[in-house]
Coordinates of C-alpha atoms in Angstrom, one line a residue:
Q278 CA 0.7 -13.0 14.0
V279 CA 1.0 -9.8 12.0
Q280 CA -2.1 -7.7 11.4
L281 CA -2.5 -4.8 9.0
Q282 CA -5.3 -2.2 9.2
E283 CA -6.0 0.5 6.7
S284 CA -7.5 3.8 7.6
C285 CA -10.8 4.8 6.0
P286 CA -10.9 8.0 4.0
G287 CA -14.1 7.0 2.2
L288 CA -15.0 9.7 -0.4
V289 CA -12.3 11.8 -2.1
M290 CA -13.0 14.7 -4.5
P291 CA -11.5 14.6 -8.0
S292 CA -8.1 16.4 -8.3
Q293 CA -7.5 16.1 -4.5
T294 CA -5.0 13.9 -2.7
L295 CA -5.9 10.5 -1.4
S296 CA -4.2 9.7 1.9
L297 CA -4.2 6.3 3.5
T298 CA -2.3 4.9 6.5
C299 CA -1.7 1.3 7.4
T300 CA -1.1 0.4 11.0
V301 CA 0.9 -2.8 11.5
S302 CA 0.8 -4.9 14.7
G303 CA 2.5 -8.1 15.6
G304 CA 5.8 -7.3 13.8
S305 CA 8.1 -4.4 13.1
I306 CA 8.1 -2.6 9.7
T307 CA 11.9 -2.3 10.1
F308 CA 12.6 -6.0 10.1
S309 CA 14.7 -6.9 7.1
N310 CA 12.8 -9.9 5.9
Y311 CA 9.8 -7.8 4.9
A312 CA 8.7 -4.9 2.7
W313 CA 5.3 -3.1 2.8
S314 CA 3.1 -2.3 -0.1
W315 CA -0.1 -0.7 -1.3
I316 CA -2.2 -2.7 -3.7
R317 CA -5.6 -1.8 -5.1
L318 CA -8.5 -3.5 -6.7
P319 CA -10.5 -1.3 -9.1
P320 CA -14.1 -2.3 -9.8
G321 CA -14.2 -5.0 -12.6
K322 CA -10.4 -5.1 -12.9
G323 CA -7.6 -7.1 -11.4
L324 CA -5.2 -6.3 -8.5
E325 CA -2.9 -3.4 -9.2
W326 CA 0.4 -3.2 -7.3
M327 CA 1.1 0.5 -6.6
G328 CA 4.4 0.7 -4.7
V329 CA 6.5 -0.5 -1.8
I330 CA 8.5 0.8 1.1
N331 CA 11.4 -1.4 2.2
Y332 CA 12.5 -2.1 5.8
D333 CA 15.2 0.5 5.3
G334 CA 12.8 3.2 4.1
N335 CA 13.7 2.9 0.4
T336 CA 10.7 3.1 -1.9
Y337 CA 9.8 1.8 -5.4
Y338 CA 6.7 2.7 -7.4
S339 CA 4.7 1.3 -10.2
P340 CA 5.8 3.2 -13.4
A341 CA 2.2 3.8 -14.2
L342 CA 1.6 5.7 -10.9
K343 CA 5.1 6.9 -10.0
S344 CA 4.4 10.6 -10.8
R345 CA 1.4 10.7 -8.4
T346 CA 2.4 8.3 -5.7
S347 CA 4.4 8.6 -2.5
I348 CA 4.8 6.1 0.3
S349 CA 6.3 7.0 3.7
R350 CA 6.5 5.6 7.1
D351 CA 6.5 6.4 10.8
T352 CA 8.6 3.8 12.6
T353 CA 7.6 5.1 16.0
K354 CA 4.0 4.2 15.3
N355 CA 4.8 1.2 13.1
Q356 CA 2.7 2.7 10.3
F357 CA 3.2 3.3 6.6
S358 CA 1.2 5.6 4.4
L359 CA 0.2 6.2 0.9
Q360 CA -0.5 9.6 -0.8
L361 CA -1.9 9.6 -4.3
T362 CA -2.2 13.0 -5.9
S363 CA -4.6 14.4 -8.5
V364 CA -7.1 11.6 -8.2
T365 CA -9.7 10.9 -10.8
T366 CA -12.7 8.5 -10.9
E367 CA -10.2 5.9 -12.3
D368 CA -8.7 5.8 -8.8
T369 CA -11.8 4.4 -7.3
A370 CA -10.9 1.1 -5.8
V371 CA -10.5 -1.0 -2.7
Y372 CA -7.1 -0.2 -1.3
Y373 CA -5.1 -2.8 0.5
C374 CA -1.8 -2.6 2.5
A375 CA 0.2 -5.8 2.5
R376 CA 3.4 -7.4 3.7
Y377 CA 5.9 -8.8 1.3
D378 CA 8.0 -11.8 2.5
R379 CA 11.4 -12.2 0.9
G380 CA 11.4 -15.9 1.7
I381 CA 8.7 -16.5 -0.9
L382 CA 11.2 -15.6 -3.6
V383 CA 9.0 -13.8 -6.1
A384 CA 9.3 -10.2 -7.3
L385 CA 8.1 -7.3 -5.1
T386 CA 5.5 -6.5 -7.7
T387 CA 4.0 -10.0 -7.6
T388 CA 1.0 -10.2 -5.4
S389 CA 1.7 -13.9 -4.6
G390 CA 4.6 -12.6 -2.5
Y391 CA 2.2 -11.0 0.0
P392 CA 0.8 -13.5 2.5
Y393 CA -0.5 -10.9 4.8
W394 CA -3.0 -8.2 3.8
G395 CA -5.2 -5.7 5.5
Q396 CA -9.0 -6.1 5.1
G397 CA -9.1 -3.4 2.5
T398 CA -10.7 0.0 2.5
Q399 CA -13.1 1.3 -0.2
V400 CA -12.1 4.6 -1.7
T401 CA -14.5 6.4 -4.0
V402 CA -13.5 9.4 -6.1
S403 CA -16.5 11.4 -6.9
S404 CA -17.8 15.0 -6.8

C-alpha cells in the first residue's frame, strides 16, 4: 500500500521560502494512473489545493498561489517537493502531500480525488 511522508520544516520566517518534501513508498511517482499534489489546511479554514505534479513531470498550480509556488520531483528517490516563496503568516497551515487517482474521475483540484494522504506537517510562519 502506498504511503506518503512529509518532511518537517516547522517554523519559517516571513518573506523566506518554505520547502517541503514528500517521500512516497509502495508505488512509483512515475506511474501514469496517478498525480501528486500539495494541499494545505490553514487554521479555521478549509482545505486548499495548491498544485500538482503529474506522472510525466508536468505541473499545474492554483491560480491564487501560482506566482509563489513550485513543485518538482526526484524520481530516483521517489520524492516530490514544494517550494513556496515570500511566505507570510497567512501561509501558516498543516501541509499535506497526497496522491490523485485518475480512476476516481474527478478534477485534479478536487480533494475527493485523493484517497492517499501523508499525515500532514505543521508549518508556522512567524518572526
